[in-house]
Coordinates of C-alpha atoms and ligand atoms in Angstrom, one line a residue:
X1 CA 0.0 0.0 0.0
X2 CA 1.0 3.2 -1.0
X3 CA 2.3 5.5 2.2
X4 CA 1.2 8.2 2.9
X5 CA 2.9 11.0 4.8
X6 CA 2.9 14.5 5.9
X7 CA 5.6 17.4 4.8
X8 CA 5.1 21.4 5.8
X9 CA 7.2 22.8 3.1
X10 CA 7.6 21.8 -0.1
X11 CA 11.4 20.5 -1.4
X12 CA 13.1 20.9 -4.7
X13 CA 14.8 17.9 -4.2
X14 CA 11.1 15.8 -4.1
X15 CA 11.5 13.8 -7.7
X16 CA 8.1 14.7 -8.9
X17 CA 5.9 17.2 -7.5
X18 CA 2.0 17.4 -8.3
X19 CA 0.3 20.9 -8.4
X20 CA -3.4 21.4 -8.3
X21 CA -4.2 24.4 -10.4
X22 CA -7.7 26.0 -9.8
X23 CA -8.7 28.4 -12.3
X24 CA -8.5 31.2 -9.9
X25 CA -4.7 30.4 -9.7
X26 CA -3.5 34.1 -10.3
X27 CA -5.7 35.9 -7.1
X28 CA -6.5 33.0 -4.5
X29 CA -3.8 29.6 -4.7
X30 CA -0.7 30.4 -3.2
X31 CA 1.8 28.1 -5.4
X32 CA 5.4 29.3 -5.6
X33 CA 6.1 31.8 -7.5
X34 CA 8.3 29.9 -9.8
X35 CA 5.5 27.5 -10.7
X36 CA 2.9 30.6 -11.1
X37 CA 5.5 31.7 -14.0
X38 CA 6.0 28.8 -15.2
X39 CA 2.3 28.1 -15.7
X40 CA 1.8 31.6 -17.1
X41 CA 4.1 30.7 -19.8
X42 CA 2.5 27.6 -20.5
X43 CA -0.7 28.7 -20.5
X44 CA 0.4 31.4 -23.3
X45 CA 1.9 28.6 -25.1
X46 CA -1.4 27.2 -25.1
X47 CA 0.4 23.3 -23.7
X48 CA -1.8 24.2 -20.3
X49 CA -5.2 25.0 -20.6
X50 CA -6.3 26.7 -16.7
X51 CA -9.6 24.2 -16.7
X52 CA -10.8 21.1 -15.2
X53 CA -9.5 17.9 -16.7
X54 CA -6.2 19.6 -18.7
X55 CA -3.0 18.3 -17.2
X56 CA 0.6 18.9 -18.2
X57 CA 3.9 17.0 -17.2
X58 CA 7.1 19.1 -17.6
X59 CA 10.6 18.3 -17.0
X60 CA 12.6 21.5 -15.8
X61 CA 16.1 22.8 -14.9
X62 CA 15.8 25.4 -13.2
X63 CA 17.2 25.2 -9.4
X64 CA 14.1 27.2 -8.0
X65 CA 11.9 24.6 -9.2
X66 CA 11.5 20.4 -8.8
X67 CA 12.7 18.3 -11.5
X68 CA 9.8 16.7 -12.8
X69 CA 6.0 19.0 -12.5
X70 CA 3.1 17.8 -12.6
X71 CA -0.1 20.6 -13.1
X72 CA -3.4 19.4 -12.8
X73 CA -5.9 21.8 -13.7
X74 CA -9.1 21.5 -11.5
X75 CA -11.5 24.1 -12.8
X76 CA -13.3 26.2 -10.5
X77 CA -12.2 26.6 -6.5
X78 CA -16.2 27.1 -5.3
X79 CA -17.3 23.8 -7.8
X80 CA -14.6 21.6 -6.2
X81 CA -15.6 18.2 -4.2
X82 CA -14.5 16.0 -1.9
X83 CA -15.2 13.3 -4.9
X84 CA -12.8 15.3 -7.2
X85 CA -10.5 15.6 -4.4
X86 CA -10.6 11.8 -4.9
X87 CA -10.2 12.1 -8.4
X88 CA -7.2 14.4 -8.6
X89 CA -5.1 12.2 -5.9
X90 CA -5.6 9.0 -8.4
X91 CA -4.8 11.3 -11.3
X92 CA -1.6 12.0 -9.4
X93 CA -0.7 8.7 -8.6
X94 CA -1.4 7.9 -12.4
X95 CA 1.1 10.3 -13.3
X96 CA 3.4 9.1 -11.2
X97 CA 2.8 5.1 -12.2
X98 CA 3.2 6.8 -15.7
X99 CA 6.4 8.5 -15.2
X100 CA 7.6 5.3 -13.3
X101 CA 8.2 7.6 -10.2
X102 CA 8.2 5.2 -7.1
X103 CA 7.8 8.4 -4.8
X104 CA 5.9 11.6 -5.7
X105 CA 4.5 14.7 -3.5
X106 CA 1.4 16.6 -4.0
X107 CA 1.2 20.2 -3.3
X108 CA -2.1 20.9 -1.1
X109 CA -2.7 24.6 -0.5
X110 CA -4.9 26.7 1.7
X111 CA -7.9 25.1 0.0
X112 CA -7.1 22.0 0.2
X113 CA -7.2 22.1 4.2
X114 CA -10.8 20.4 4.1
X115 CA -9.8 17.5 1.4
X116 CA -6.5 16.0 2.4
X117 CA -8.1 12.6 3.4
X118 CA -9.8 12.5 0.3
X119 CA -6.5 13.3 -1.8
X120 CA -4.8 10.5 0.1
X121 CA -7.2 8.1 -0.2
X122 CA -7.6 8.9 -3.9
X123 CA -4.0 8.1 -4.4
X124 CA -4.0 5.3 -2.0
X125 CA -6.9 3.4 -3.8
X126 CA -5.5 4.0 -7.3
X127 CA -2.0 2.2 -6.6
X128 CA -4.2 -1.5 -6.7
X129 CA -4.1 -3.6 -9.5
X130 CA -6.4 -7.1 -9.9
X131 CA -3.3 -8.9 -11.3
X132 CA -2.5 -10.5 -8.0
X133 CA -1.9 -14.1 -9.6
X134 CA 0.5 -13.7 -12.8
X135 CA 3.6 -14.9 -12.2
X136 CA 7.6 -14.1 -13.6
X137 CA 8.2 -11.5 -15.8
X138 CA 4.6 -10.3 -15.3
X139 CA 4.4 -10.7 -11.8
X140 CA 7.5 -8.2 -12.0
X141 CA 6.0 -5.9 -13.9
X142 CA 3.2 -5.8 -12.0
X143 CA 5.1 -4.9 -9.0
X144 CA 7.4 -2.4 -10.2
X145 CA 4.4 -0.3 -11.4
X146 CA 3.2 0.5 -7.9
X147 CA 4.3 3.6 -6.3
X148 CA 5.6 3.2 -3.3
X149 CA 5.3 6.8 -1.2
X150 CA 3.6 10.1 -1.6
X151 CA 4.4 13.1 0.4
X152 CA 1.5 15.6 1.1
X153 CA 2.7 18.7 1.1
X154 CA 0.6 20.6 3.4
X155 CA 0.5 23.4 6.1
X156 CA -3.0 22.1 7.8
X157 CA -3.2 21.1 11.4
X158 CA -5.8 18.4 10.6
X159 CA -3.3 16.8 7.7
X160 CA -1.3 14.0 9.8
X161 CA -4.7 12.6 10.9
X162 CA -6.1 12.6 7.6
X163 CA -3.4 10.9 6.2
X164 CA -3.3 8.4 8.9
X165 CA -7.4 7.8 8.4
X166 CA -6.9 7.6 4.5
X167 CA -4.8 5.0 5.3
X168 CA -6.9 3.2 7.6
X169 CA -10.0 3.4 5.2
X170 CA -7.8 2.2 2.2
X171 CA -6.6 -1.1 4.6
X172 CA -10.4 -2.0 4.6
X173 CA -11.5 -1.3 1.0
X174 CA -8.1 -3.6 -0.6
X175 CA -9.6 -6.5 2.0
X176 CA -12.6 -6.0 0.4
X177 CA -11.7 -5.9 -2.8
X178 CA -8.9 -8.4 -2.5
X179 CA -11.3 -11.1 -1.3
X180 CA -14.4 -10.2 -3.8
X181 CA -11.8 -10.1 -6.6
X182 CA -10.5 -13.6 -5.3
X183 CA -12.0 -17.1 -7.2
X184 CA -13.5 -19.2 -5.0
X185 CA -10.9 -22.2 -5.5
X186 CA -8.9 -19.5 -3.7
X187 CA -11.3 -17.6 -1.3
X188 CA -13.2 -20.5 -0.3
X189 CA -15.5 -20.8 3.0
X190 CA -12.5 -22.2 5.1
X191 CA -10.4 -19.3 3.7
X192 CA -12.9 -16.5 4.5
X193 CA -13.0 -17.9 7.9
X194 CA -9.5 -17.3 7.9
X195 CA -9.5 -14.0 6.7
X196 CA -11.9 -12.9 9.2
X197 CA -9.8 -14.6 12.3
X198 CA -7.2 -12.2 11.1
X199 CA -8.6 -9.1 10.9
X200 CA -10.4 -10.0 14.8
X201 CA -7.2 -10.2 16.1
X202 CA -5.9 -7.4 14.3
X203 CA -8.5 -5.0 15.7
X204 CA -9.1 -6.8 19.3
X205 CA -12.4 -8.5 18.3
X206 CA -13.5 -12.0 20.3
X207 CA -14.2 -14.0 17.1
X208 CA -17.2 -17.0 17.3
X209 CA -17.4 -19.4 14.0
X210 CA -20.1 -21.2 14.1
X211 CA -19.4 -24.6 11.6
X212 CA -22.2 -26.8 10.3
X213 CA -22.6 -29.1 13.1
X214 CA -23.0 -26.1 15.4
X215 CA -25.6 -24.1 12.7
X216 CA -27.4 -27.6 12.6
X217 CA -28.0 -27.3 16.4
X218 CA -29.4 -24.2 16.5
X219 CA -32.0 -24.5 13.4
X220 CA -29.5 -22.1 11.0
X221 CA -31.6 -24.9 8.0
X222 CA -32.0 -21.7 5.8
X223 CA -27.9 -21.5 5.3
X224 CA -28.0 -25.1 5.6
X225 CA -30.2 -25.5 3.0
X226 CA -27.8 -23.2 0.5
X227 CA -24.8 -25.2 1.3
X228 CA -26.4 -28.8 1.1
X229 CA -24.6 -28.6 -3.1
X230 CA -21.3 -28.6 -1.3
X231 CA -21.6 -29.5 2.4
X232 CA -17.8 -30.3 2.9
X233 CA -14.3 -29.6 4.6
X234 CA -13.2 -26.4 3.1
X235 CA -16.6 -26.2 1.7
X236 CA -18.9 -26.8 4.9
X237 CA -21.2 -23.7 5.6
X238 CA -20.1 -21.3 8.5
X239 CA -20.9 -18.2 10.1
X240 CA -18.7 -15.5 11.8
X241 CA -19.7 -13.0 14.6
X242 CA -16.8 -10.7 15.0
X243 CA -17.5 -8.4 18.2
X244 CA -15.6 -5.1 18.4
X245 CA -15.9 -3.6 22.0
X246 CA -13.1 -1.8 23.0
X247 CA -15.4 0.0 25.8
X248 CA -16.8 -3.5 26.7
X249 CA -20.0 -1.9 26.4
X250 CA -23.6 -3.9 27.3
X251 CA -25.5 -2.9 24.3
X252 CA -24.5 -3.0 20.7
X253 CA -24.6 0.0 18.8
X254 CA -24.6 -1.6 15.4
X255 CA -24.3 -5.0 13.8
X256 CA -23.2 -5.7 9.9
X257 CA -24.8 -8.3 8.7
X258 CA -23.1 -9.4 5.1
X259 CA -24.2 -12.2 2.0
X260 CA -21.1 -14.4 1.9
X261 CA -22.2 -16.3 -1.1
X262 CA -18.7 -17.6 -1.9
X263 CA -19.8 -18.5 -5.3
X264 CA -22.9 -18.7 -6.6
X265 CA -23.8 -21.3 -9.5
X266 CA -28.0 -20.9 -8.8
X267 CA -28.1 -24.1 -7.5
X268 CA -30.3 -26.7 -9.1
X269 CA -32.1 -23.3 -11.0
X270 CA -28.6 -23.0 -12.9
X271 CA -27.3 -20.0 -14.2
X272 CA -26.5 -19.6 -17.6
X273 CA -23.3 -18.7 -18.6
X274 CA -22.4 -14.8 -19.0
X275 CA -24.6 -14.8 -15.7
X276 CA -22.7 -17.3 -13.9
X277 CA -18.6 -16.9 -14.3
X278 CA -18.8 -12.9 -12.0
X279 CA -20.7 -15.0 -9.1
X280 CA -17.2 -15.2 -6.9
X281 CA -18.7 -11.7 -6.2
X282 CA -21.4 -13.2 -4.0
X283 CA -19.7 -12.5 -1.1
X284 CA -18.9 -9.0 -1.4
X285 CA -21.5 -8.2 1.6
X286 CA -19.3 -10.6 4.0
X287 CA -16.4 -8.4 2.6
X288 CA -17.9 -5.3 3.3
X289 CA -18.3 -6.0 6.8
X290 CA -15.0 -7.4 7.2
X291 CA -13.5 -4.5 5.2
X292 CA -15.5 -2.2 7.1
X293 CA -14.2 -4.1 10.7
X294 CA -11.1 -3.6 9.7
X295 CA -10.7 0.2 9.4
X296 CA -12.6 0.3 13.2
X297 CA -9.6 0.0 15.6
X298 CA -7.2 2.6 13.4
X299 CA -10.4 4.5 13.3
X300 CA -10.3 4.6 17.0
X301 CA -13.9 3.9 16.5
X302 CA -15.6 3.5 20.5
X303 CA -18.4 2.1 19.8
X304 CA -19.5 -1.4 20.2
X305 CA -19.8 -3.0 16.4
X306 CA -20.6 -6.5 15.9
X307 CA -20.1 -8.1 12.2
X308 CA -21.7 -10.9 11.0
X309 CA -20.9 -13.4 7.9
X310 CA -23.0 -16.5 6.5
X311 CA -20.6 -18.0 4.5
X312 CA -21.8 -20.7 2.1
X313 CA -21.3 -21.2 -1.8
X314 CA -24.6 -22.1 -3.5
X315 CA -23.7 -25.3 -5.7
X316 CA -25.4 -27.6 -8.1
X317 CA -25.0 -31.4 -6.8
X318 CA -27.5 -34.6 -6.5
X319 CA -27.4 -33.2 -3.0
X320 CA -28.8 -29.7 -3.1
X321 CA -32.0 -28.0 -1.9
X322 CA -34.5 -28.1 -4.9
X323 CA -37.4 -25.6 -5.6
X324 CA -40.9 -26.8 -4.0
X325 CA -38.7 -27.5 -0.9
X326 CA -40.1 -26.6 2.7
X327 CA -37.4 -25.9 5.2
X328 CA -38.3 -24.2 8.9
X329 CA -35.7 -21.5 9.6
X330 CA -33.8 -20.4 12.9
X331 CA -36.8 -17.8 13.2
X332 CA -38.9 -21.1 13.4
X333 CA -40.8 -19.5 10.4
X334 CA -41.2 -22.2 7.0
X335 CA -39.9 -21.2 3.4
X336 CA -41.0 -22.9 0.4
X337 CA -38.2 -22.5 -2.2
X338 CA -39.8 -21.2 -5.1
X339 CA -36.2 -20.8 -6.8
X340 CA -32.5 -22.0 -5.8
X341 CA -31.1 -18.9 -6.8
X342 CA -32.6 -16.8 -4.5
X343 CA -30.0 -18.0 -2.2
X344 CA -29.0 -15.1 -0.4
X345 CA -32.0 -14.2 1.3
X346 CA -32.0 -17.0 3.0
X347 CA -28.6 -17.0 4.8
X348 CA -29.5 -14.1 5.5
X349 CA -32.8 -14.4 7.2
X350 CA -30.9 -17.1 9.0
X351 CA -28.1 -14.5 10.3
X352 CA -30.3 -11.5 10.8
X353 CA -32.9 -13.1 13.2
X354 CA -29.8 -14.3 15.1
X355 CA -28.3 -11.4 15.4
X356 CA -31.5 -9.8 15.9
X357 CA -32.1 -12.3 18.8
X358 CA -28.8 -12.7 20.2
X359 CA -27.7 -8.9 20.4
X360 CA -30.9 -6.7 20.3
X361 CA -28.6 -4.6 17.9
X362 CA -29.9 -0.9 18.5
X363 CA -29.1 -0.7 14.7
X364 CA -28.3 -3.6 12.5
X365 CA -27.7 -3.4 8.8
X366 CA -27.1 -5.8 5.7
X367 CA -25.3 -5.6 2.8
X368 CA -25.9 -8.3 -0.3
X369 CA -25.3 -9.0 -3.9
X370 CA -28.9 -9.8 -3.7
X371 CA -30.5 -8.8 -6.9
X372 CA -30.1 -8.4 -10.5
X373 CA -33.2 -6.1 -10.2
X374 CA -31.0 -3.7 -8.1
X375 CA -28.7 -4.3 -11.6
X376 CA -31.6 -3.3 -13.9
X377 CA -32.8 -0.6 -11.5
X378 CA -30.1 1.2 -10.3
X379 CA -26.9 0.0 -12.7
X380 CA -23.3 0.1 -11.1
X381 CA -24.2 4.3 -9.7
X382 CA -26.1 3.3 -6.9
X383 CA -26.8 0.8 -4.3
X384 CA -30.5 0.5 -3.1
X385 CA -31.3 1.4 0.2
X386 CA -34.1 -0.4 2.3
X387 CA -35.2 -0.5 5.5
X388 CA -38.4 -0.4 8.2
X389 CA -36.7 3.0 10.3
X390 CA -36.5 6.2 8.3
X391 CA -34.2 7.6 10.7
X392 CA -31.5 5.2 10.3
X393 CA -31.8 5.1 6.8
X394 CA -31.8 8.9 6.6
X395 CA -27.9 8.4 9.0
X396 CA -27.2 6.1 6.3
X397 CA -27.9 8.3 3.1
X398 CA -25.8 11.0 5.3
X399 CA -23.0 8.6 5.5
X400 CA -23.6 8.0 2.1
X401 CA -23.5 11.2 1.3
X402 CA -20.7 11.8 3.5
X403 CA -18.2 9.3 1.5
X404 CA -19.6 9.7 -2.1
X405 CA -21.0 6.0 -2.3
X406 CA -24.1 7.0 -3.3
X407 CA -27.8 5.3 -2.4
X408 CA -30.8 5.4 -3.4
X409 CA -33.7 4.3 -1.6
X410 CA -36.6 1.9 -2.6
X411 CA -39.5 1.4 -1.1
X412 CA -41.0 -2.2 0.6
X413 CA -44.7 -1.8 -0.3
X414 CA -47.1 -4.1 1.7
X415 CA -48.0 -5.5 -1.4
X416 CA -44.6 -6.5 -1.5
X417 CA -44.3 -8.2 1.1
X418 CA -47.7 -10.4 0.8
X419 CA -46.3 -11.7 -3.0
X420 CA -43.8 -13.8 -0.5
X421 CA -46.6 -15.2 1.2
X422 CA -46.4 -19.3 0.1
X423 CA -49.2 -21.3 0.0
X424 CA -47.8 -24.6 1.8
X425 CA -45.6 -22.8 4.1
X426 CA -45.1 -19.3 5.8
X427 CA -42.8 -17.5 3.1
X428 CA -41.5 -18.7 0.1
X429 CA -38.5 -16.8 -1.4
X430 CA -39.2 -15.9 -5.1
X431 CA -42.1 -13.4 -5.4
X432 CA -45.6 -14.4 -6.9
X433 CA -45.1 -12.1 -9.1
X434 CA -42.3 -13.2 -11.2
X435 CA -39.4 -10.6 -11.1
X436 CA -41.9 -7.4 -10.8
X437 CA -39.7 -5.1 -8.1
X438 CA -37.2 -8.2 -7.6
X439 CA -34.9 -5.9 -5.2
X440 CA -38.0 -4.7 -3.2
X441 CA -39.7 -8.1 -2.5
X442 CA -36.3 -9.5 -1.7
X443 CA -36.1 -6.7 0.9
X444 CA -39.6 -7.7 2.1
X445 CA -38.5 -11.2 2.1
X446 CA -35.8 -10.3 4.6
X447 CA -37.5 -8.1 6.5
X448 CA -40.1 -10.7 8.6
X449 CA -36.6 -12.2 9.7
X450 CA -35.8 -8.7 11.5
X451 CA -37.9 -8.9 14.2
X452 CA -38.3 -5.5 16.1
X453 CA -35.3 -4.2 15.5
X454 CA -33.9 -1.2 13.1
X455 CA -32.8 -2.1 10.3
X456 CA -31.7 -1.1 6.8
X457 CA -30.9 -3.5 3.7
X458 CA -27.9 -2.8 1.4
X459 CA -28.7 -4.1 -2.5
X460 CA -24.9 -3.7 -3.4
X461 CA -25.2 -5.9 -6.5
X462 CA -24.6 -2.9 -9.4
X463 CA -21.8 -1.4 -7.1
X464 CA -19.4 -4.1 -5.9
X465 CA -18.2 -5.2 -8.8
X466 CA -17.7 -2.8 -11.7
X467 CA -17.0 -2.8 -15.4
X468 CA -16.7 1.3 -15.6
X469 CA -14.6 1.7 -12.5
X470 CA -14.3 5.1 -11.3
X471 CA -10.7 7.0 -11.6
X472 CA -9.9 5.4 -7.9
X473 CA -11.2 2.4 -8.8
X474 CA -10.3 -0.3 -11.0
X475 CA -12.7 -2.6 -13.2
X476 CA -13.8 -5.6 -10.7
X477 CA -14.4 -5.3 -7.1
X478 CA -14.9 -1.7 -5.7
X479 CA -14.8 -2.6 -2.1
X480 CA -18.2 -0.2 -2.5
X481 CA -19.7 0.3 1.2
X482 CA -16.8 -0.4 3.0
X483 CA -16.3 3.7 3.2
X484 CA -19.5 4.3 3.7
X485 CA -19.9 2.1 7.0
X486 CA -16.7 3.0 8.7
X487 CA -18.7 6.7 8.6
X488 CA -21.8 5.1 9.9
X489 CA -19.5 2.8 12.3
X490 CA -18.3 6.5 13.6
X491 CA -21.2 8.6 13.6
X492 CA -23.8 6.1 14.9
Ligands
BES1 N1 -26.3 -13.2 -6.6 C1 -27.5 -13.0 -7.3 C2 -27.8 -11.6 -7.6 C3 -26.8 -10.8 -8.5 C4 -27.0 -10.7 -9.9 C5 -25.7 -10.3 -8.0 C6 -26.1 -10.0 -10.6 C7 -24.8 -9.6 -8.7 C8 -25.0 -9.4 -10.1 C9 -28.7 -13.6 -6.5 O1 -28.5 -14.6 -5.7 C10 -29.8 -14.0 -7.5 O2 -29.5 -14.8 -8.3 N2 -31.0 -13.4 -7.5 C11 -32.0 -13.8 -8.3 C12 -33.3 -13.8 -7.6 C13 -34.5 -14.4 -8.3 C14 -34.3 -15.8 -8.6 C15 -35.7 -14.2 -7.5 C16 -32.1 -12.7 -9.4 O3 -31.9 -11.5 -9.1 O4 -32.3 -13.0 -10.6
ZN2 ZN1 -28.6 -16.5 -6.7
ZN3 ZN1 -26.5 -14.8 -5.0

């Protein structure tokens, strides 16, 4: 992972310094004179246009000025984001990556008091690469095109800390991605396990797995049910409680609840291919929460957080669950399984009402690749956002708001909820009505497993994995959410 760290002034000596240029350069940024000139003359010479998007890398000689100059025009000082701050860190990493320049510095100013996180974790997110299993020459190549250090150069009292919770932030979203981006040959159940052992004990979390014999004594048959294609060894179902209570606090103050689906082939309803080879993906709720625990102790997050991850694949085997099955649930409620693909509703009705039962969570919250609806509805710009408590969703959208991982929010019309109404059995979990509002009466679905507590449902199946990757971002896993719930981990 790139470093980050903190520098008052700037040096000459730094091999490649980025400058942010706003378009009010001349009256309001206070670069060095040197590079003001410099620009001017480029600017003349029409190489540098003063607006958004228009960069320009120069090598110079002159002793009052670094070797290698980086300008990065960013359009107007009122219009700028913490997004674009975002945006322009990566671009400078780019540059750097481009220039094979291991180290670099980036010149924040006055106005970028407010946005040095967001340049750092910019530039900390865009030095990833999905490449993680070539080998020789390749492997190399890989390697030696990741920067290694970045020095912010910045006068702003808040600038050490931001740097530092970048940092923190960036640790959680490469989990994420690293483990959603993984096959399942490689991330299996037994591995996820692992992973999430490790990051307990890296944050001071008591860690429970439950394995299958132990989900069979306590009713867990919904994520039972999902794993009976592929019931064994590394394969076996599981499910991990991470608790993170550095206050050893009585009451939890929120509990992530994520789909770890660690590949999903539709079960006996088989996928066909072009919908079936991205389905390693299926976890990427049980590596939000795990991305998002991560981040918590750096954080110096308080509060008491608990994570929790059903981890199952959903295979096709003379031993899986088949539609028409009835199967009773930990709630005790029956689901007829209308379709085998519809998988991750049930772990998670399985995991919800235990957590919901086990920790009265004063908030608890799920996150799932649970729809291709969500896909059709909502594409890779926005998760959907459900939930039966308007003010925690509303907390939510803020932290949504807050990080730039946007949500939208869908409605659970009663009507929605009665079309999961079975005729044999209590529920059944594909709607009567075909895939009309699939996300929405998959949120219903979950929903009677909730009992009374808040709770909000993450549809994160556009935005954690992505074919137009943002400029921090590369195509694949996003490690979307993980961000977002380190904000609502904090602000709860
Ligand atoms: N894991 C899929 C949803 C999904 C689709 C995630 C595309 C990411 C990208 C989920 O388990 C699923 O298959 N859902 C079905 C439900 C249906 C059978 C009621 C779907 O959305 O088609
Ligand atoms: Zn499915
Ligand atoms: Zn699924």
């Amino acid at each position: 992972m790139l470093k980050v760290s903190v520098q008052a002034k700037i040096s000459n000596k730094d091999p490649l310094v980025v400058f942010p240029v706003f378009e009010e350069y001349k009256k309001k940024n206070p670069l060095p004179s040197a590079v003001k000139k410099l620009m001017d003359s480029r600017i003349k010479s029409k190489d540098f246009k003063n607006e958004a998007g228009s960069t320009l890398y120069t090598i110079t000689d002159s002793k009052a000025l670094p070797t290698r100059i980086l300008l990065v025009g960013l359009g107007k000082i009122k219009e700028f984001t913490p997004e674009k701050a975002r945006e322009f860190g990566a671009t400078a990493l780019k540059a750097a990556q481009a220039k094979k320049q291991k180290k670099f510095s980036i010149y924040l100013t006055g106005e970028f008091d407010d946005f040095v996180q967001q340049v750092a974790e910019g530039a900390i997110l865009a030095n990833y690469s999905i490449a993680r299993y070539k080998t020789g020459k390749a492997k190399k190549k890989i390697e030696e095109s990741f920067c290694e250090a970045a020095t912010l150069i910045s006068g702003a009292k808040s600038a050490g800390r931001a740097a530092k919770r970048a940092a923190a932030l960036a640790e959680g979203v490469f989990n994420t991605r690293n483990f959603v981006n993984d096959p399942a040959n490689i991330c299996s159940p037994a591995q996820l396990e692992k992973h999430a052992r490790k990051i307990a004990k890296q944050i001071g979390a008591k860690i429970t797995v439950f394995n299958k014999k132990q989900l069979e004594k306590m009713g867990a048959n919904l994520i039972l049910a999902v794993n009976q294609g592929s019931p064994n060894g590394d394969q076996a179902a599981r499910m991990v409680v991470i608790d993170y209570n550095p206050k050893k606090s009585k009451t939890v103050d929120l509990a992530i609840v994520g789909k770890g689906i660690i590949f999903d082939t539709g079960g006996v309803n088989l996928k066909p291919t072009r919908h079936i080879e991205d389905m390693h993906q299926d976890m990427a709720g049980a590596a939000t929460m795990l991305g998002a625990m991560t981040t918590l102790k750096k954080l110096g997050v308080k509060k008491r957080i608990i994570g929790v991850g059903p981890i199952t694949e959903n295979s096709m085997d003379g031993t899986s669950y088949r539609p028409s099955d009835v199967i009773k649930s930990y709630s005790g409620k029956t689901v007829e399984i209308g379709n085998t693909d519809a998988e991750g509703r049930l772990v998670l009705a399985d995991a919800l009402n235990y957590t919901a039962k086990t920790y009265k969570p004063k908030h608890m919250v799920d996150l799932a690749t649970l729809t291709g609806a969500c896909v059709v509805a909502l594409g890779e710009e926005y998760g959907a956002l459900f939930g039966n408590n308007g003010k925690f969703q509303e907390k939510i959208m803020t932290s949504s708001k807050n990080t730039d991982e946007a949500m939208w929010v869908l409605p659970i019309h009663p009507k929605h909820e009665k079309s999961m109404k079975s005729d044999v059995a209590d529920l059944r979990n594909d709607s009567k009505h075909s895939y009309h509002a699939g996300a929405s009466t998959a949120a219903a679905f979950l929903k009677q497993f909730v009992e009374k507590t808040t709770w909000a449902h993450m549809d994160i199946a556009g935005t954690a994995y992505l074919s137009r990757p943002k400029k921090y971002e590369k195509a694949r896993a996003s490690g979307f959410g993980v961000r977002l719930l380190a904000d609502l981990a904090e602000n709860i």
